Amino acid sequence: MSEPTPATAPTATHSMKAPAPAKYDFFGVVQGYLDEAAKLINLPEYIRVILSQPKNEFIVHFPVKMDNGDVRLFKGYRIQHNNVLGPYKGGIRYHQDVSLDDVKALAAMMTWKCALMNLPYGGGKGGVKFDPRSVSRGELQRITRRFFHGLGDNIGPETDIPAPDVGTNGQTMAWAMDTYMNMTGQKGRQAVKGVVTGKPVASGGTIGREKATGQGLVHCITYWANENDFNLEGSTMTVQGFGNVGSHTSVILSKLGVSTIAVGDHSGYLYNPEGFNPHKLQEHVKKTGAIAGYSGGKAISREEFFKIKTDIFAPCALENQIGVDEARSLNCRIVGEGANGPCSPEGEKILLEKGITILPDVLANAGGVTVSYFEWIQNKRSESWSLDEVDERLEKAMRRAWKETTEMARSKKSSLRIAAYAVALHRIAQVYAEREIFP
Ligand code: NAP
């Protein structure tokens, strides 16, 4: 990350203690994109104002008995940004840095993402502030159950539908669903499976959900390659974050002949000019929780990682990873945003000036929520679709969103990010115009 800017310059009267670093204003950044896109399409001001803040913000504090007998108090968030198109939809993050403003930013992005993908959903996001690696499996289960108990009926299959995000997975969703079912009267239990998506297949999940975000990103990279006469076969990529999104992107792209030559996560960065075996690396991460200790590459620094010459760079970790320094270092053709908000606005400006194409998060990582929607429909209808059916529907949905975004960018001469926001805003604005404001 680039050097943090001091919040205040030290003066003679201040102590010599280092000033606190300015916090990255993620919500402010996302609001800035909203304002830019609103201007681009002349969005009525009252709609921009409504969309500039979430509809509901829940903060819950809940106690959990830890393995050693101590009771620890946790803080959880659920932000419901907008539901004009349908129930709130968005992931739950478990991470030590989770904050209200970041969850607000992520919830707003879900509103744009669902609208862009033409899903009957609004946007939401949640999280609990703790390091999931620091607790036992039993503690993780109790934290999840108490959190979802705390959210109570503020969520529900027709109200607000969580899913996995950083630090959570199918197992977390199975516990969440079971908790919600246990809070539902006996007679209604089987009807509420769709309260969360991203569940394991046996517990009501859909085939194809685990890889869906990576798959959607690969579709976008493929469309870009086709439109730019770029041959993916024999090309290279670097990936930051080798969790769900990063590892599946790497595995799927390897089948198209793309070689992953450098990877990184919080435990460090590895380089292998011959290309990693993404399946083996994925297995290693599943077993050990990190890329550290994998024998197939040379350890490099974060700075070296960002300087590696590559065709595709896929940031698949966290927000604000590509600031000014990283953008100046990057030597690639495209940045495919698997993560939400990985480029800071300053970083993005530099990348665009360097002629690097950015496939923006709200489009590039929308495969996950799209297949979550397929899971929700299957739950409603008590159906199980085949992988072919899920993959086919996902490809169609990604292709349509790609076409609408690139056409908007061409006609309005905007970046792909602002174009994607603009397509989403158009859809939302139409509904506000038709329904008007209550009362
Ligand atoms: P995940 O499975 O928990 O993986 C996150 C990855 O990021 C891990 O490899 C993690 O490494 C790495 N990471 C965390 N902090 C880092 C840091 N400071 N520097 C470098 N690497 C770091 O989460 P995920 O579901 O793949 O989500 C990744 C991103 O994709 C997030 O921005 C998320 O919002 C977005 N996204 C996810 C989905 C989905 O379906 N899951 C859908 C759309 C968007 P460690 O494990 O070593 O910390």
Coordinates of C-alpha atoms and ligand atoms in Angstrom, one line a residue:
M1 CA 0.0 0.0 0.0
S2 CA 1.2 3.5 -0.5
E3 CA 2.5 5.4 2.4
P4 CA -0.3 6.7 4.5
T5 CA -0.8 10.5 4.6
P6 CA -0.5 11.9 8.1
A7 CA -3.9 13.3 9.4
T8 CA -2.2 16.4 10.8
A9 CA 1.3 17.7 10.3
P10 CA 3.3 17.7 13.6
T11 CA 3.9 21.2 15.0
A12 CA 6.3 22.4 17.7
T13 CA 3.6 22.1 20.3
H14 CA 2.6 18.6 19.4
S15 CA 4.3 15.6 21.0
M16 CA 6.8 13.8 18.7
K17 CA 4.4 10.8 18.6
A18 CA 3.7 9.7 15.0
P19 CA 0.3 11.0 13.9
A20 CA -2.4 8.5 13.2
P21 CA -2.6 7.6 9.5
A22 CA -5.5 8.9 7.6
K23 CA -8.1 6.2 7.1
Y24 CA -9.0 5.3 3.6
D25 CA -12.5 6.7 3.0
F26 CA -13.9 3.7 1.1
F27 CA -17.5 4.9 1.4
G28 CA -16.5 8.4 0.2
V29 CA -14.8 6.8 -2.8
V30 CA -17.9 4.8 -3.8
Q31 CA -20.1 7.9 -3.3
G32 CA -17.7 9.8 -5.6
Y33 CA -18.3 7.2 -8.3
L34 CA -22.1 7.5 -7.8
D35 CA -21.9 11.3 -8.2
E36 CA -19.8 10.9 -11.4
A37 CA -22.2 8.4 -12.9
A38 CA -25.2 10.4 -11.8
K39 CA -23.8 13.5 -13.7
L40 CA -23.1 11.4 -16.8
I41 CA -26.7 10.3 -17.2
N42 CA -28.4 13.4 -15.7
L43 CA -29.9 11.3 -12.8
P44 CA -32.6 13.3 -11.0
E45 CA -31.0 14.8 -7.9
Y46 CA -33.6 13.4 -5.5
I47 CA -32.6 9.8 -6.6
R48 CA -28.9 10.6 -6.2
V49 CA -29.6 11.9 -2.7
I50 CA -31.6 8.8 -1.7
L51 CA -28.9 6.5 -3.0
S52 CA -26.1 8.4 -1.3
Q53 CA -26.9 6.8 2.1
P54 CA -28.1 3.3 3.1
K55 CA -31.7 2.7 4.1
N56 CA -30.9 0.8 7.3
E57 CA -27.7 0.3 9.4
F58 CA -27.7 -2.4 12.0
I59 CA -25.0 -2.8 14.6
V60 CA -25.2 -5.7 17.0
H61 CA -23.0 -6.5 20.0
F62 CA -23.2 -10.1 21.0
P63 CA -21.5 -12.3 23.6
V64 CA -19.8 -15.6 22.8
K65 CA -18.4 -18.1 25.2
M66 CA -14.9 -18.9 24.1
D67 CA -13.2 -22.3 24.5
N68 CA -11.3 -21.2 27.6
G69 CA -14.6 -20.3 29.4
D70 CA -14.2 -16.5 28.9
V71 CA -17.0 -14.5 27.4
R72 CA -16.0 -12.2 24.6
L73 CA -18.2 -9.4 23.2
F74 CA -18.3 -9.1 19.3
K75 CA -19.4 -6.3 17.1
G76 CA -21.3 -7.1 13.9
Y77 CA -22.8 -5.0 11.2
R78 CA -25.5 -5.4 8.6
I79 CA -26.1 -2.5 6.2
Q80 CA -29.1 -2.5 4.0
H81 CA -28.3 0.0 1.3
N82 CA -31.3 -0.1 -1.1
N83 CA -34.2 -2.4 -1.9
V84 CA -36.1 -0.7 -4.7
L85 CA -35.3 -3.6 -7.1
G86 CA -35.8 -6.5 -4.5
P87 CA -34.6 -7.9 -1.2
Y88 CA -31.2 -6.6 0.0
K89 CA -28.4 -8.9 -1.1
G90 CA -24.7 -9.1 -0.2
G91 CA -22.0 -11.0 1.7
I92 CA -20.8 -11.2 5.3
R93 CA -17.2 -10.5 6.0
Y94 CA -15.2 -11.8 8.9
H95 CA -12.1 -9.7 9.3
Q96 CA -10.2 -7.7 12.0
D97 CA -10.5 -4.5 10.0
V98 CA -14.3 -4.6 9.4
S99 CA -15.7 -1.1 10.0
L100 CA -19.1 0.6 9.6
D101 CA -18.0 2.8 6.7
D102 CA -16.3 0.0 4.8
V103 CA -19.5 -2.2 5.1
K104 CA -21.5 0.8 3.9
A105 CA -19.3 1.1 0.8
L106 CA -19.6 -2.6 0.1
A107 CA -23.4 -2.5 0.5
A108 CA -23.7 0.4 -1.9
M109 CA -21.6 -1.5 -4.4
M110 CA -24.0 -4.4 -4.1
T111 CA -26.9 -2.2 -5.1
W112 CA -25.0 -1.2 -8.3
K113 CA -23.9 -4.7 -9.0
C114 CA -27.3 -6.3 -8.7
A115 CA -28.9 -3.6 -10.8
L116 CA -26.2 -3.9 -13.5
M117 CA -26.8 -7.7 -13.6
N118 CA -30.6 -7.1 -13.8
L119 CA -31.2 -9.2 -10.7
P120 CA -34.3 -8.6 -8.6
Y121 CA -32.2 -7.6 -5.7
G122 CA -31.1 -4.5 -3.8
G123 CA -27.7 -4.2 -2.0
G124 CA -26.6 -5.1 1.4
K125 CA -23.4 -6.2 3.2
G126 CA -22.4 -7.3 6.7
G127 CA -19.5 -8.2 8.8
V128 CA -18.1 -9.1 12.2
K129 CA -14.9 -7.4 13.4
F130 CA -12.5 -10.2 14.4
D131 CA -9.8 -12.4 12.8
P132 CA -11.4 -15.7 12.0
R133 CA -8.0 -17.3 12.0
S134 CA -7.6 -16.6 15.7
V135 CA -10.5 -18.7 16.9
S136 CA -11.3 -22.4 16.9
R137 CA -13.9 -24.1 14.7
G138 CA -16.3 -24.3 17.6
E139 CA -15.8 -20.7 18.5
L140 CA -16.4 -19.7 14.8
Q141 CA -19.7 -21.6 14.8
R142 CA -20.9 -19.9 18.0
I143 CA -19.9 -16.5 16.7
T144 CA -21.8 -17.1 13.5
R145 CA -24.9 -18.4 15.3
R146 CA -25.0 -15.6 17.8
F147 CA -24.5 -13.0 15.0
F148 CA -27.3 -14.4 12.9
H149 CA -29.5 -14.7 16.0
G150 CA -28.7 -11.0 16.7
L151 CA -29.8 -10.0 13.2
G152 CA -33.0 -11.9 13.8
D153 CA -35.8 -11.2 11.3
N154 CA -34.0 -8.2 9.9
I155 CA -32.8 -10.7 7.4
G156 CA -34.9 -13.3 5.5
P157 CA -35.4 -14.9 2.1
E158 CA -37.7 -12.1 1.0
T159 CA -36.0 -9.3 3.1
D160 CA -32.2 -9.5 3.1
I161 CA -30.1 -12.4 1.9
P162 CA -26.5 -12.7 3.1
A163 CA -23.8 -14.8 1.3
P164 CA -20.0 -15.5 1.8
D165 CA -17.3 -12.9 1.5
V166 CA -13.8 -12.5 2.9
G167 CA -13.3 -14.9 5.8
T168 CA -16.6 -16.7 5.4
N169 CA -17.6 -19.7 3.2
G170 CA -20.2 -22.4 2.6
Q171 CA -19.8 -23.8 6.1
T172 CA -20.5 -20.3 7.6
M173 CA -23.6 -20.1 5.5
A174 CA -24.8 -23.6 6.6
W175 CA -24.6 -22.5 10.3
A176 CA -26.3 -19.3 9.4
M177 CA -29.2 -21.0 7.6
D178 CA -29.6 -23.6 10.4
T179 CA -29.7 -20.8 13.0
Y180 CA -32.3 -18.9 11.0
M181 CA -34.4 -22.1 10.5
N182 CA -34.3 -22.7 14.3
M183 CA -35.7 -19.2 14.9
T184 CA -38.5 -19.9 12.4
G185 CA -41.7 -21.7 13.5
Q186 CA -41.8 -25.5 12.9
K187 CA -44.2 -25.1 10.0
G188 CA -42.3 -22.5 8.0
R189 CA -38.7 -24.0 8.4
Q190 CA -38.3 -25.6 5.0
A191 CA -39.4 -22.5 3.2
V192 CA -36.6 -20.3 4.5
K193 CA -33.5 -22.1 3.0
G194 CA -33.1 -19.1 0.7
V195 CA -32.2 -16.9 3.7
V196 CA -28.6 -17.2 2.7
T197 CA -26.8 -18.2 -0.5
G198 CA -23.4 -19.8 -1.1
K199 CA -24.4 -22.8 1.0
P200 CA -22.8 -26.2 0.5
V201 CA -24.7 -28.1 -2.2
A202 CA -26.0 -30.8 0.1
S203 CA -27.5 -28.1 2.4
G204 CA -29.4 -26.4 -0.4
G205 CA -26.6 -24.6 -2.3
T206 CA -26.1 -24.7 -6.0
I207 CA -23.5 -26.4 -8.1
G208 CA -21.2 -23.8 -9.6
R209 CA -21.5 -21.1 -6.8
E210 CA -18.1 -21.7 -5.3
K211 CA -16.3 -20.9 -8.5
A212 CA -18.9 -18.4 -9.8
T213 CA -17.1 -15.1 -9.0
G214 CA -13.8 -16.3 -10.6
Q215 CA -15.8 -17.7 -13.5
G216 CA -17.5 -14.4 -14.1
L217 CA -14.2 -12.6 -14.0
V218 CA -12.8 -15.0 -16.5
H219 CA -15.8 -14.3 -18.8
C220 CA -15.0 -10.6 -18.7
I221 CA -11.3 -11.2 -19.4
T222 CA -12.2 -13.4 -22.3
Y223 CA -14.6 -10.8 -23.8
W224 CA -11.9 -8.2 -23.5
A225 CA -9.4 -10.5 -25.1
N226 CA -11.7 -11.2 -28.0
E227 CA -12.5 -7.5 -28.6
N228 CA -8.8 -6.6 -28.5
D229 CA -7.4 -9.5 -30.6
F230 CA -5.4 -10.6 -27.5
N231 CA -4.5 -14.3 -27.4
L232 CA -5.0 -15.6 -23.9
E233 CA -3.2 -18.9 -24.7
G234 CA 0.4 -18.4 -23.6
S235 CA -0.3 -15.2 -21.7
T236 CA 0.6 -14.5 -18.0
M237 CA -1.2 -13.3 -14.9
T238 CA -0.4 -12.3 -11.4
V239 CA -3.0 -12.6 -8.6
Q240 CA -3.2 -10.9 -5.2
G241 CA -5.3 -12.9 -2.8
F242 CA -5.6 -16.6 -3.3
G243 CA -8.8 -17.3 -1.5
N244 CA -12.1 -18.2 -3.2
V245 CA -12.0 -15.6 -6.0
G246 CA -8.3 -15.5 -6.7
S247 CA -7.8 -19.3 -6.7
H248 CA -10.8 -20.1 -8.9
T249 CA -9.8 -17.3 -11.4
S250 CA -6.3 -18.8 -11.6
V251 CA -7.6 -22.4 -12.0
I252 CA -10.2 -21.5 -14.7
L253 CA -7.8 -19.3 -16.7
S254 CA -5.1 -22.0 -16.6
K255 CA -7.5 -24.1 -18.7
L256 CA -7.4 -21.3 -21.3
G257 CA -3.6 -21.4 -21.4
V258 CA -3.0 -18.5 -19.0
S259 CA -0.1 -19.0 -16.7
T260 CA -0.1 -17.6 -13.1
I261 CA 3.4 -16.4 -12.5
A262 CA 3.1 -14.6 -9.2
V263 CA 0.7 -14.8 -6.2
G264 CA 0.3 -13.1 -2.9
D265 CA -1.7 -13.0 0.3
H266 CA -1.3 -11.6 3.8
S267 CA 1.5 -14.2 4.5
G268 CA 3.7 -13.0 1.6
Y269 CA 4.3 -13.1 -2.2
L270 CA 5.7 -15.9 -4.4
Y271 CA 7.1 -15.8 -7.9
N272 CA 7.5 -18.6 -10.4
P273 CA 8.3 -17.5 -14.0
E274 CA 7.4 -21.0 -15.3
G275 CA 3.9 -20.7 -13.8
F276 CA 2.3 -22.2 -10.7
N277 CA 0.1 -25.3 -10.7
P278 CA -3.0 -23.5 -9.5
H279 CA -4.8 -26.7 -8.5
K280 CA -1.9 -27.7 -6.2
L281 CA -1.6 -24.1 -4.8
Q282 CA -5.3 -24.0 -4.2
E283 CA -5.1 -27.3 -2.3
H284 CA -2.2 -26.0 -0.2
V285 CA -4.2 -22.9 0.7
K286 CA -7.2 -24.9 1.6
K287 CA -5.1 -27.1 3.9
T288 CA -2.9 -24.5 5.5
G289 CA -4.9 -21.3 5.1
A290 CA -2.1 -19.3 3.3
I291 CA 0.3 -19.5 0.4
A292 CA 3.2 -19.4 2.8
G293 CA 5.1 -22.7 2.8
Y294 CA 4.2 -23.6 -0.8
S295 CA 7.4 -25.0 -2.3
G296 CA 6.8 -24.1 -6.0
G297 CA 8.0 -20.5 -6.0
K298 CA 10.5 -17.9 -4.8
A299 CA 9.6 -15.5 -2.0
I300 CA 9.5 -11.9 -3.2
S301 CA 8.5 -8.6 -1.6
R302 CA 5.1 -6.9 -2.1
E303 CA 7.0 -4.1 -4.0
E304 CA 8.6 -6.7 -6.3
F305 CA 5.3 -8.4 -6.9
F306 CA 3.7 -5.2 -8.3
K307 CA 6.6 -4.6 -10.7
I308 CA 6.4 -8.0 -12.4
K309 CA 5.7 -7.7 -16.1
T310 CA 2.5 -9.6 -16.8
D311 CA -0.5 -9.5 -19.2
I312 CA -3.3 -9.7 -16.6
F313 CA -3.3 -8.5 -13.0
A314 CA -6.1 -9.9 -10.8
P315 CA -6.5 -8.2 -7.4
C316 CA -8.6 -10.6 -5.5
A317 CA -7.9 -9.6 -1.8
L318 CA -9.2 -6.4 -0.3
E319 CA -10.0 -2.7 -1.1
N320 CA -7.4 0.0 -1.5
Q321 CA -4.5 -2.3 -2.6
I322 CA -3.5 -0.3 -5.7
G323 CA -2.6 3.2 -4.7
V324 CA -0.2 5.6 -6.4
D325 CA 2.9 3.5 -5.9
E326 CA 1.4 0.2 -7.0
A327 CA -0.2 1.8 -10.1
R328 CA 3.1 3.4 -11.1
S329 CA 4.8 0.0 -10.7
L330 CA 2.2 -2.2 -12.5
N331 CA 3.3 -3.4 -15.9
C332 CA 0.3 -5.2 -17.4
R333 CA -2.4 -4.9 -20.1
I334 CA -5.5 -5.3 -17.9
V335 CA -6.5 -5.2 -14.2
G336 CA -9.4 -7.6 -13.6
E337 CA -11.0 -6.5 -10.3
G338 CA -12.0 -9.8 -8.5
A339 CA -11.9 -7.9 -5.2
N340 CA -14.3 -5.0 -4.4
G341 CA -12.6 -1.6 -4.6
P342 CA -9.0 -2.7 -5.0
C343 CA -8.0 0.4 -6.9
S344 CA -8.0 3.8 -5.1
P345 CA -9.2 6.6 -7.3
E346 CA -5.6 8.0 -7.5
G347 CA -4.3 4.5 -8.5
E348 CA -7.0 4.2 -11.1
K349 CA -6.2 7.5 -12.6
I350 CA -2.5 6.5 -13.1
L351 CA -3.5 3.1 -14.5
L352 CA -5.8 4.7 -17.1
E353 CA -3.2 7.2 -18.1
K354 CA -0.8 4.3 -18.7
G355 CA -3.3 2.8 -21.0
I356 CA -4.1 -0.1 -18.7
T357 CA -7.8 -1.3 -19.0
I358 CA -9.6 -1.8 -15.7
L359 CA -12.4 -4.3 -15.6
P360 CA -14.4 -2.8 -12.8
D361 CA -15.5 -4.8 -9.7
V362 CA -19.2 -4.2 -10.0
L363 CA -19.1 -6.0 -13.4
A364 CA -16.0 -8.2 -13.1
N365 CA -16.9 -9.9 -9.8
A366 CA -20.7 -10.0 -10.4
G367 CA -20.6 -13.7 -11.2
G368 CA -20.9 -14.6 -7.5
V369 CA -24.2 -12.7 -6.8
T370 CA -25.6 -13.9 -10.1
V371 CA -25.2 -17.6 -9.2
S372 CA -26.4 -16.8 -5.7
Y373 CA -29.6 -15.6 -7.4
F374 CA -29.7 -19.0 -9.3
E375 CA -29.4 -20.7 -5.9
W376 CA -32.2 -18.6 -4.4
I377 CA -34.5 -19.5 -7.3
Q378 CA -33.7 -23.2 -7.0
N379 CA -34.5 -23.0 -3.3
K380 CA -37.9 -21.3 -4.0
R381 CA -38.7 -24.0 -6.6
S382 CA -37.1 -27.0 -4.8
E383 CA -35.0 -27.6 -7.9
S384 CA -31.4 -28.6 -8.5
W385 CA -29.9 -27.3 -11.7
S386 CA -26.9 -29.0 -13.5
L387 CA -23.5 -27.3 -13.7
D388 CA -24.1 -26.9 -17.5
E389 CA -27.3 -25.0 -16.8
V390 CA -25.8 -22.7 -14.2
D391 CA -22.7 -22.0 -16.3
E392 CA -24.8 -21.3 -19.4
R393 CA -27.1 -18.9 -17.6
L394 CA -24.1 -17.2 -15.9
E395 CA -22.3 -16.7 -19.3
K396 CA -25.4 -15.1 -20.8
A397 CA -25.9 -12.8 -17.9
M398 CA -22.2 -11.7 -17.9
R399 CA -22.2 -11.2 -21.7
R400 CA -25.3 -8.9 -21.5
A401 CA -23.8 -6.8 -18.7
W402 CA -20.5 -6.6 -20.5
K403 CA -22.3 -5.4 -23.7
E404 CA -24.3 -2.8 -21.9
T405 CA -21.3 -1.5 -20.0
T406 CA -19.0 -1.3 -22.9
E407 CA -21.7 0.3 -25.1
M408 CA -22.4 2.9 -22.4
A409 CA -18.6 3.6 -22.0
R410 CA -18.3 4.1 -25.8
S411 CA -21.4 6.3 -26.1
K412 CA -20.6 8.5 -23.1
K413 CA -16.8 8.3 -23.5
S414 CA -16.4 7.2 -19.9
S415 CA -14.4 4.7 -18.0
L416 CA -15.8 1.2 -17.7
R417 CA -16.4 1.7 -14.0
I418 CA -18.5 4.8 -14.4
A419 CA -20.3 3.2 -17.4
A420 CA -21.2 0.2 -15.2
Y421 CA -22.5 2.5 -12.5
A422 CA -24.5 4.4 -15.1
V423 CA -26.2 1.3 -16.5
A424 CA -27.1 0.3 -12.9
L425 CA -28.4 3.8 -12.1
H426 CA -30.6 3.9 -15.2
R427 CA -32.4 0.8 -14.1
I428 CA -32.9 2.0 -10.5
A429 CA -34.0 5.5 -11.7
Q430 CA -36.7 4.0 -13.9
V431 CA -38.3 2.2 -10.9
Y432 CA -38.1 5.4 -8.8
A433 CA -39.7 7.4 -11.6
E434 CA -42.6 4.8 -12.0
R435 CA -43.3 4.2 -8.3
E436 CA -42.6 7.7 -7.1
I437 CA -42.0 8.6 -3.4
F438 CA -44.3 7.3 -0.6
P439 CA -46.7 8.8 0.6
Ligands
NAP1 P1 -11.3 -15.1 0.8 O1 -11.6 -16.5 0.3 O2 -11.3 -14.9 2.3 O3 -9.9 -14.7 0.2 C1 -9.3 -13.4 0.5 C2 -7.9 -13.5 0.0 O4 -7.3 -12.2 0.2 C3 -7.0 -14.4 0.8 O5 -6.0 -15.0 0.0 C4 -6.3 -13.5 1.8 O6 -5.1 -14.0 2.3 C5 -6.0 -12.3 0.9 N1 -5.7 -11.1 1.7 C6 -6.4 -10.6 2.8 N2 -5.7 -9.6 3.3 C7 -4.7 -9.3 2.5 C8 -3.7 -8.4 2.4 N3 -3.6 -7.3 3.3 N4 -2.7 -8.4 1.4 C9 -2.8 -9.4 0.5 N5 -3.7 -10.4 0.5 C10 -4.7 -10.3 1.5 O7 -12.2 -14.0 0.2 P2 -12.9 -14.0 -1.3 O8 -14.3 -14.4 -1.1 O9 -12.0 -14.6 -2.2 O10 -13.0 -12.4 -1.5 C11 -11.9 -11.7 -2.0 C12 -12.4 -10.3 -2.6 O11 -13.4 -10.6 -3.6 C13 -13.1 -9.4 -1.6 O12 -12.8 -8.1 -2.0 C14 -14.5 -9.7 -1.8 O13 -15.4 -8.7 -1.4 C15 -14.6 -9.9 -3.3 N6 -15.7 -10.7 -3.8 C16 -16.0 -12.0 -3.3 C17 -17.0 -12.7 -3.8 C18 -17.3 -14.1 -3.4 O14 -18.2 -14.7 -4.1 N7 -16.6 -14.7 -2.5 C19 -17.9 -12.1 -4.8 C20 -17.6 -10.8 -5.2 C21 -16.5 -10.1 -4.7 P3 -5.1 -14.5 3.8 O15 -6.1 -15.6 3.8 O16 -3.7 -15.0 3.8 O17 -5.4 -13.4 4.6

